[in-house]
Amino acid sequence: MSTNNQGEGGRRGRPRDAALRQRILAAAAELATREGVDVGFDRIARAAGASRTTLYRWWSSPHELLLDALLEAVQFSHETEGPGAAIETLRAQVAMAGRVLSDPVTGGALRALAAGALVDEDAQRRFQEHWLTPRRDAARLLIVQGMAEGSILKRDPDFVVDVLFAPIYHRVYFTGQPVDEELFDELIRLIAVPGQ
Amino acid sequence: MSTNNQGEGGRRGRPRDAALRQRILAAAAELATREGVDVGFDRIARAAGASRTTLYRWWSSPHELLLDALLEAVQFSHETEGPGAAIETLRAQVAMAGRVLSDPVTGGALRALAAGALVDEDAQRRFQEHWLTPRRDAARLLIVQGMAEGSILKRDPDFVVDVLFAPIYHRVYFTGQPVDEELFDELIRLIAVPGQ
Amino acid sequence: MSTNNQGEGGRRGRPRDAALRQRILAAAAELATREGVDVGFDRIARAAGASRTTLYRWWSSPHELLLDALLEAVQFSHETEGPGAAIETLRAQVAMAGRVLSDPVTGGALRALAAGALVDEDAQRRFQEHWLTPRRDAARLLIVQGMAEGSILKRDPDFVVDVLFAPIYHRVYFTGQPVDEELFDELIRLIAVPGQ
Amino acid sequence: MSTNNQGEGGRRGRPRDAALRQRILAAAAELATREGVDVGFDRIARAAGASRTTLYRWWSSPHELLLDALLEAVQFSHETEGPGAAIETLRAQVAMAGRVLSDPVTGGALRALAAGALVDEDAQRRFQEHWLTPRRDAARLLIVQGMAEGSILKRDPDFVVDVLFAPIYHRVYFTGQPVDEELFDELIRLIAVPGQ
DNA sequence: TTCTAAGCGAGACGGTACGTCCCGTCTTGAC
DNA sequence: GTCAAGACGGGACGTACCGTCTCGCTTAGAA
C-alpha cells in the first residue's frame, strides 16, 4: 500500500509527485476495465506515462495499486445512520454494492482484485482487510440494529451479511445474471420479518 | 476440452495413451491445490512426466484441462430424485457443493477455474456451461418441485438458487468463513416455508 | 561457450538453426567494433534479429559469445612449421597478432574481450585459456627452437613472448601508437642474436 | 576532474568539505580493489557516507574520480635525476611501475582505469594524458640520456619505453605471471648495451 | 511385410512480462 | 554555495512461461 508519509512537516528530498500518483491510479483502474483483468506494472506504467521503477517504489504489486485506486474512487462512507429505519439503510448499502460492482470503472478494478484474491494469499488478506471487512462491519451493525427493532429475522448476523451480498458478487463474477432493484428488493425481503 | 474422438472403431495411427491422460489430469488438479492457482502447461507437463506438446494437442488452455480434471473427479450425479422430499434432496445438493468446494483436491481446481473465469471471457463461458449451469438446473428443478409441494417459499427459482449457493462460494473464495452443516441448515431454513 | 553437441547421430528435438548462430556471432563482432566495447545481449539480439532468450540458451555472457565469434573469425593456425627458419615464422606470428588486433572486425571483439578480462575473473580465465595461451604456446615453441638454432637470445622463453607481444597489445589498447611492419622488425631485432 | 576552485580567498557560500573529498577518494580506491573493477557512483557514495549528488557535482564519471584518487595516492615524483647513471634511475622507474600495478590499493584503481580506457574513448584520453604520458615522458628522457651515455641500445626511444613497460601491464592485466625483480632485471638487460 | 497415419518426447525459437539494479537528472530543505 | 535526501525516467539485466515449430521414435491398423 502506498504509504503516504508526507504528513506533518518539511520532508527533505524531492517531494512526491501527487499528480503522477493520480494518473497512475486512474490508468490502473481504466486498464483493468478496458483491457481486462490481467494487468501488470508494465502496461499500467506505459498507460500512465510513468516509469515502471516508480510503480515499484510505491506498490509491491498491481493488486495493491488497484486496491488503492478503488478505495480512492469509491470514497466509502462509514456512516451507518440513515434517515430512516435500519433495514432501509441496509437496502441502500446492498444497492450501493450492486452499483459499485456493476459500474464500468470500479467494476473492472474490483473484478481484478477478486481474481487476485483467488490466486494469491496475501492479496486475499488485503482484499478482505481493506474492502470486504469494512463493508461487512457496517452492514452487520445495521443488521443487529434491525434485529433489535424486530424488522430483521434473528439469525447469525454474519450469515445474514453473506445472504445479502454474496448473490450480488456471484451474479457479477460468475453467472452474469442481472443485478437490479428487483434483486435488492428480493434480498431484503428474504431477511425481513414478514408482515411488517 | 479434450475431444475424445476414439469413439467408434479402429482409428489408424497409434492410439492415445489413456494412462498418460489420467496422469496429466491428476497432476493438474494436484498442482492447482498444492502449488497454487496459477498453473501453466509447463509445470503440469513436468509434474505429469509428459511433454508440453502433448498437452497442447489435447487442450487449448490449462483452464480447459482443469475443467476436464474436475469433471472427472466429481462424477456429478444428475439424479434429482432423492428418497425423501424435494427440500431434503436440495439440502443434500447444497451440502455436496460445500464439500466439493472445501475438498483439498477438487477445491484447488475449482478455485483455479473460478479465477480463470474472472480473467478470461471464454473461460467464464466454459465454467458456466460445464460446471455452474448443470448444477443450477438440477437445483432449480428441486426448488420448483418444493414450491409446488409448499415446502419452499415462492420466489424466482433462480434467485433461490443464488441464495443457496452463492454464500458458499463467497465464503470459500473470499471471506474464509467456515462452510459446515450449520451453514447448510441455515441456508435451507431461510428459503423454507416456516412452520413446516 | 556454445557447446555444439550436434556431432554424431540423429538428435531428437528441433535441430539448432546454424544460420542463426552465424548471424548472432557476426552481429556481436560487428557491434563490438562499431558501437563500442560495452555490448549486452539485448543489443546483440536485436542486431541479429534473434530473441534474447536464444542467446541465453547458448552463451552465459556476452563475453563468451564474443570469444566464440572471434575464434571462428580468425581460424587460428596452430602450424608452427614455417617454410624458413624459426625466427622468420615467429615474425610472421608477431605480424599476424598485430593485424588481428588492428583489424576493424576482430579488433573490436578483442578489445571487448580484454575489457571483460579486466573486469571479471572468469572472463580473464576464459580469455587466457582460449586466446592467449594457445598463441603464446605456439610462439614459445618457435622461440625455444630459435634459441637452439642460435638465432634468438637465450632468455626465459616466456619473457621473450611477453617482449614480442605485449608492446603490440599495449599500443592498440592504451597508447594508440602505430602498429606496423617497422614495429615488428624492431621487436624481432631486439630478441635476435646480433650479427646473424 | 575535480576542479579545485578554492584557490585564492573568500568564496561566498559554504566551503567545500575537504575531509569528505578524501573519504570519497579513499572509498573509491578501496572499492575498486575489494569489490571489483566495476565501480559506480552509487556504491562509492554509500561506502563514503556521502550523497550521490555530491559526487556528481565534482566528477562527471567514476573514471575521473578514480583517476583523482590514484594520482593523489602515488604522488608521482617527476624527478628524473637519480644519484647514479641514467640506466639505474630507469630501472627504478620500471620497478616503481611494477610495484604500483601490483599494489593492492593502487593496483585495483589502475585496473579499473585501464578497463575504462578500453571501453570509453574519453576515458582512454584521460588515462593517457594524466597517467601514461607523464610517466612515459620521464622514462624517455632517461632513455635518450642513456643512449648518449652509451649504456642503452640506440633505438626509437618510444619503442624502448614500450618494451620496458608493456610487459609489466600485460602480466598484471592479462596473463597473471609474476612481476618481480627478476623481470625488471631482464627488461633492463634487454635494452642495455651488452658488455657494459 | 511394408506402408502410413497418429501419438509422443525433445528441444529450438521468438516473444512478453517480470522484479531488480544502476544511472543521470531533478527538486527540495538544512547548514 | 555545499551537502543529504529522495523522487523520477530510463535501460539493461537474467529468469520464467508462453505458444509454435521441427525433428525422431513408437505404435498400430491398412495395403
PDB file of N, CA, C and O in Angstrom, chain B residues 2 37 57 67 76 84-85 87 91 98-99 103 115 136-137 141 148 159 161 180 182-183:
ATOM      1  N   SER B   2     -10.972 -31.849 -24.082  1.00  0.00           N
ATOM      2  CA  SER B   2     -10.325 -32.993 -24.724  1.00  0.00           C
ATOM      3  C   SER B   2     -11.313 -33.754 -25.601  1.00  0.00           C
ATOM      4  O   SER B   2     -12.078 -34.577 -25.139  1.00  0.00           O
ATOM      5  N   VAL B  37      -2.954 -21.453  -7.487  1.00  0.00           N
ATOM      6  CA  VAL B  37      -3.933 -21.388  -8.553  1.00  0.00           C
ATOM      7  C   VAL B  37      -3.310 -21.165  -9.921  1.00  0.00           C
ATOM      8  O   VAL B  37      -3.860 -21.565 -10.951  1.00  0.00           O
ATOM      9  N   ARG B  57      -1.737 -30.592 -27.660  1.00  0.00           N
ATOM     10  CA  ARG B  57      -2.510 -31.343 -28.635  1.00  0.00           C
ATOM     11  C   ARG B  57      -3.943 -31.538 -28.162  1.00  0.00           C
ATOM     12  O   ARG B  57      -4.885 -31.504 -28.948  1.00  0.00           O
ATOM     13  N   LEU B  67     -10.763 -28.068 -16.054  1.00  0.00           N
ATOM     14  CA  LEU B  67     -12.189 -28.360 -16.092  1.00  0.00           C
ATOM     15  C   LEU B  67     -12.407 -29.855 -16.328  1.00  0.00           C
ATOM     16  O   LEU B  67     -13.199 -30.504 -15.632  1.00  0.00           O
ATOM     17  N   PHE B  76     -20.447 -35.991 -11.201  1.00  0.00           N
ATOM     18  CA  PHE B  76     -21.714 -35.396 -10.787  1.00  0.00           C
ATOM     19  C   PHE B  76     -22.907 -36.291 -11.128  1.00  0.00           C
ATOM     20  O   PHE B  76     -23.082 -36.737 -12.260  1.00  0.00           O
ATOM     21  N   GLY B  84     -36.312 -38.857  -0.132  1.00  0.00           N
ATOM     22  CA  GLY B  84     -37.270 -38.087   0.651  1.00  0.00           C
ATOM     23  C   GLY B  84     -37.908 -36.972  -0.146  1.00  0.00           C
ATOM     24  O   GLY B  84     -38.022 -37.027  -1.366  1.00  0.00           O
ATOM     25  N   ALA B  85     -38.292 -35.918   0.555  1.00  0.00           N
ATOM     26  CA  ALA B  85     -38.941 -34.778  -0.066  1.00  0.00           C
ATOM     27  C   ALA B  85     -37.920 -33.958  -0.851  1.00  0.00           C
ATOM     28  O   ALA B  85     -36.705 -34.105  -0.673  1.00  0.00           O
ATOM     29  N   ILE B  87     -37.037 -30.879  -0.628  1.00  0.00           N
ATOM     30  CA  ILE B  87     -36.182 -29.987   0.151  1.00  0.00           C
ATOM     31  C   ILE B  87     -35.028 -30.758   0.801  1.00  0.00           C
ATOM     32  O   ILE B  87     -33.948 -30.203   1.027  1.00  0.00           O
ATOM     33  N   ARG B  91     -31.122 -29.981   0.108  1.00  0.00           N
ATOM     34  CA  ARG B  91     -30.098 -29.796   1.147  1.00  0.00           C
ATOM     35  C   ARG B  91     -28.877 -30.653   0.857  1.00  0.00           C
ATOM     36  O   ARG B  91     -27.737 -30.230   1.056  1.00  0.00           O
ATOM     37  N   GLY B  98     -20.826 -27.575  -0.955  1.00  0.00           N
ATOM     38  CA  GLY B  98     -19.902 -27.134   0.074  1.00  0.00           C
ATOM     39  C   GLY B  98     -18.730 -28.076   0.215  1.00  0.00           C
ATOM     40  O   GLY B  98     -17.580 -27.632   0.358  1.00  0.00           O
ATOM     41  N   ARG B  99     -18.992 -29.355   0.127  1.00  0.00           N
ATOM     42  CA  ARG B  99     -17.918 -30.318   0.288  1.00  0.00           C
ATOM     43  C   ARG B  99     -16.940 -30.271  -0.890  1.00  0.00           C
ATOM     44  O   ARG B  99     -15.726 -30.317  -0.713  1.00  0.00           O
ATOM     45  N   ASP B 103     -13.097 -29.456  -0.406  1.00  0.00           N
ATOM     46  CA  ASP B 103     -12.199 -30.606  -0.549  1.00  0.00           C
ATOM     47  C   ASP B 103     -10.833 -30.182  -1.069  1.00  0.00           C
ATOM     48  O   ASP B 103     -10.716 -29.393  -1.996  1.00  0.00           O
ATOM     49  N   ALA B 115     -10.954 -18.419 -10.791  1.00  0.00           N
ATOM     50  CA  ALA B 115     -10.026 -17.325 -11.101  1.00  0.00           C
ATOM     51  C   ALA B 115      -9.924 -17.133 -12.610  1.00  0.00           C
ATOM     52  O   ALA B 115      -9.963 -16.005 -13.121  1.00  0.00           O
ATOM     53  N   ARG B 136     -26.943 -25.756 -11.314  1.00  0.00           N
ATOM     54  CA  ARG B 136     -28.059 -24.837 -11.065  1.00  0.00           C
ATOM     55  C   ARG B 136     -29.358 -25.437 -11.602  1.00  0.00           C
ATOM     56  O   ARG B 136     -30.412 -25.335 -10.953  1.00  0.00           O
ATOM     57  N   ASP B 137     -29.303 -26.061 -12.754  1.00  0.00           N
ATOM     58  CA  ASP B 137     -30.506 -26.656 -13.335  1.00  0.00           C
ATOM     59  C   ASP B 137     -31.075 -27.734 -12.424  1.00  0.00           C
ATOM     60  O   ASP B 137     -32.289 -27.786 -12.167  1.00  0.00           O
ATOM     61  N   LEU B 141     -34.792 -27.446 -10.494  1.00  0.00           N
ATOM     62  CA  LEU B 141     -35.836 -28.451 -10.623  1.00  0.00           C
ATOM     63  C   LEU B 141     -36.439 -28.800  -9.263  1.00  0.00           C
ATOM     64  O   LEU B 141     -37.666 -28.810  -9.088  1.00  0.00           O
ATOM     65  N   ALA B 148     -44.078 -26.288  -5.356  1.00  0.00           N
ATOM     66  CA  ALA B 148     -45.359 -26.932  -5.619  1.00  0.00           C
ATOM     67  C   ALA B 148     -45.825 -27.708  -4.399  1.00  0.00           C
ATOM     68  O   ALA B 148     -47.009 -27.700  -4.057  1.00  0.00           O
ATOM     69  N   PHE B 159     -33.339 -16.940  -8.277  1.00  0.00           N
ATOM     70  CA  PHE B 159     -32.941 -16.181  -7.099  1.00  0.00           C
ATOM     71  C   PHE B 159     -32.681 -17.112  -5.925  1.00  0.00           C
ATOM     72  O   PHE B 159     -31.705 -16.956  -5.183  1.00  0.00           O
ATOM     73  N   VAL B 161     -31.780 -20.230  -6.092  1.00  0.00           N
ATOM     74  CA  VAL B 161     -30.513 -20.916  -6.348  1.00  0.00           C
ATOM     75  C   VAL B 161     -29.351 -20.057  -5.874  1.00  0.00           C
ATOM     76  O   VAL B 161     -28.451 -20.519  -5.166  1.00  0.00           O
ATOM     77  N   ASP B 180     -19.971 -25.309   6.861  1.00  0.00           N
ATOM     78  CA  ASP B 180     -20.273 -26.540   7.601  1.00  0.00           C
ATOM     79  C   ASP B 180     -21.771 -26.828   7.603  1.00  0.00           C
ATOM     80  O   ASP B 180     -22.565 -26.113   6.999  1.00  0.00           O
ATOM     81  N   GLU B 182     -23.954 -26.454   9.800  1.00  0.00           N
ATOM     82  CA  GLU B 182     -24.784 -25.375  10.338  1.00  0.00           C
ATOM     83  C   GLU B 182     -25.140 -24.375   9.245  1.00  0.00           C
ATOM     84  O   GLU B 182     -26.288 -23.911   9.164  1.00  0.00           O
ATOM     85  N   LEU B 183     -24.163 -24.069   8.423  1.00  0.00           N
ATOM     86  CA  LEU B 183     -24.444 -23.146   7.324  1.00  0.00           C
ATOM     87  C   LEU B 183     -25.511 -23.721   6.393  1.00  0.00           C
ATOM     88  O   LEU B 183     -26.457 -23.029   5.998  1.00  0.00           O
TER      89      LEU B 183
END
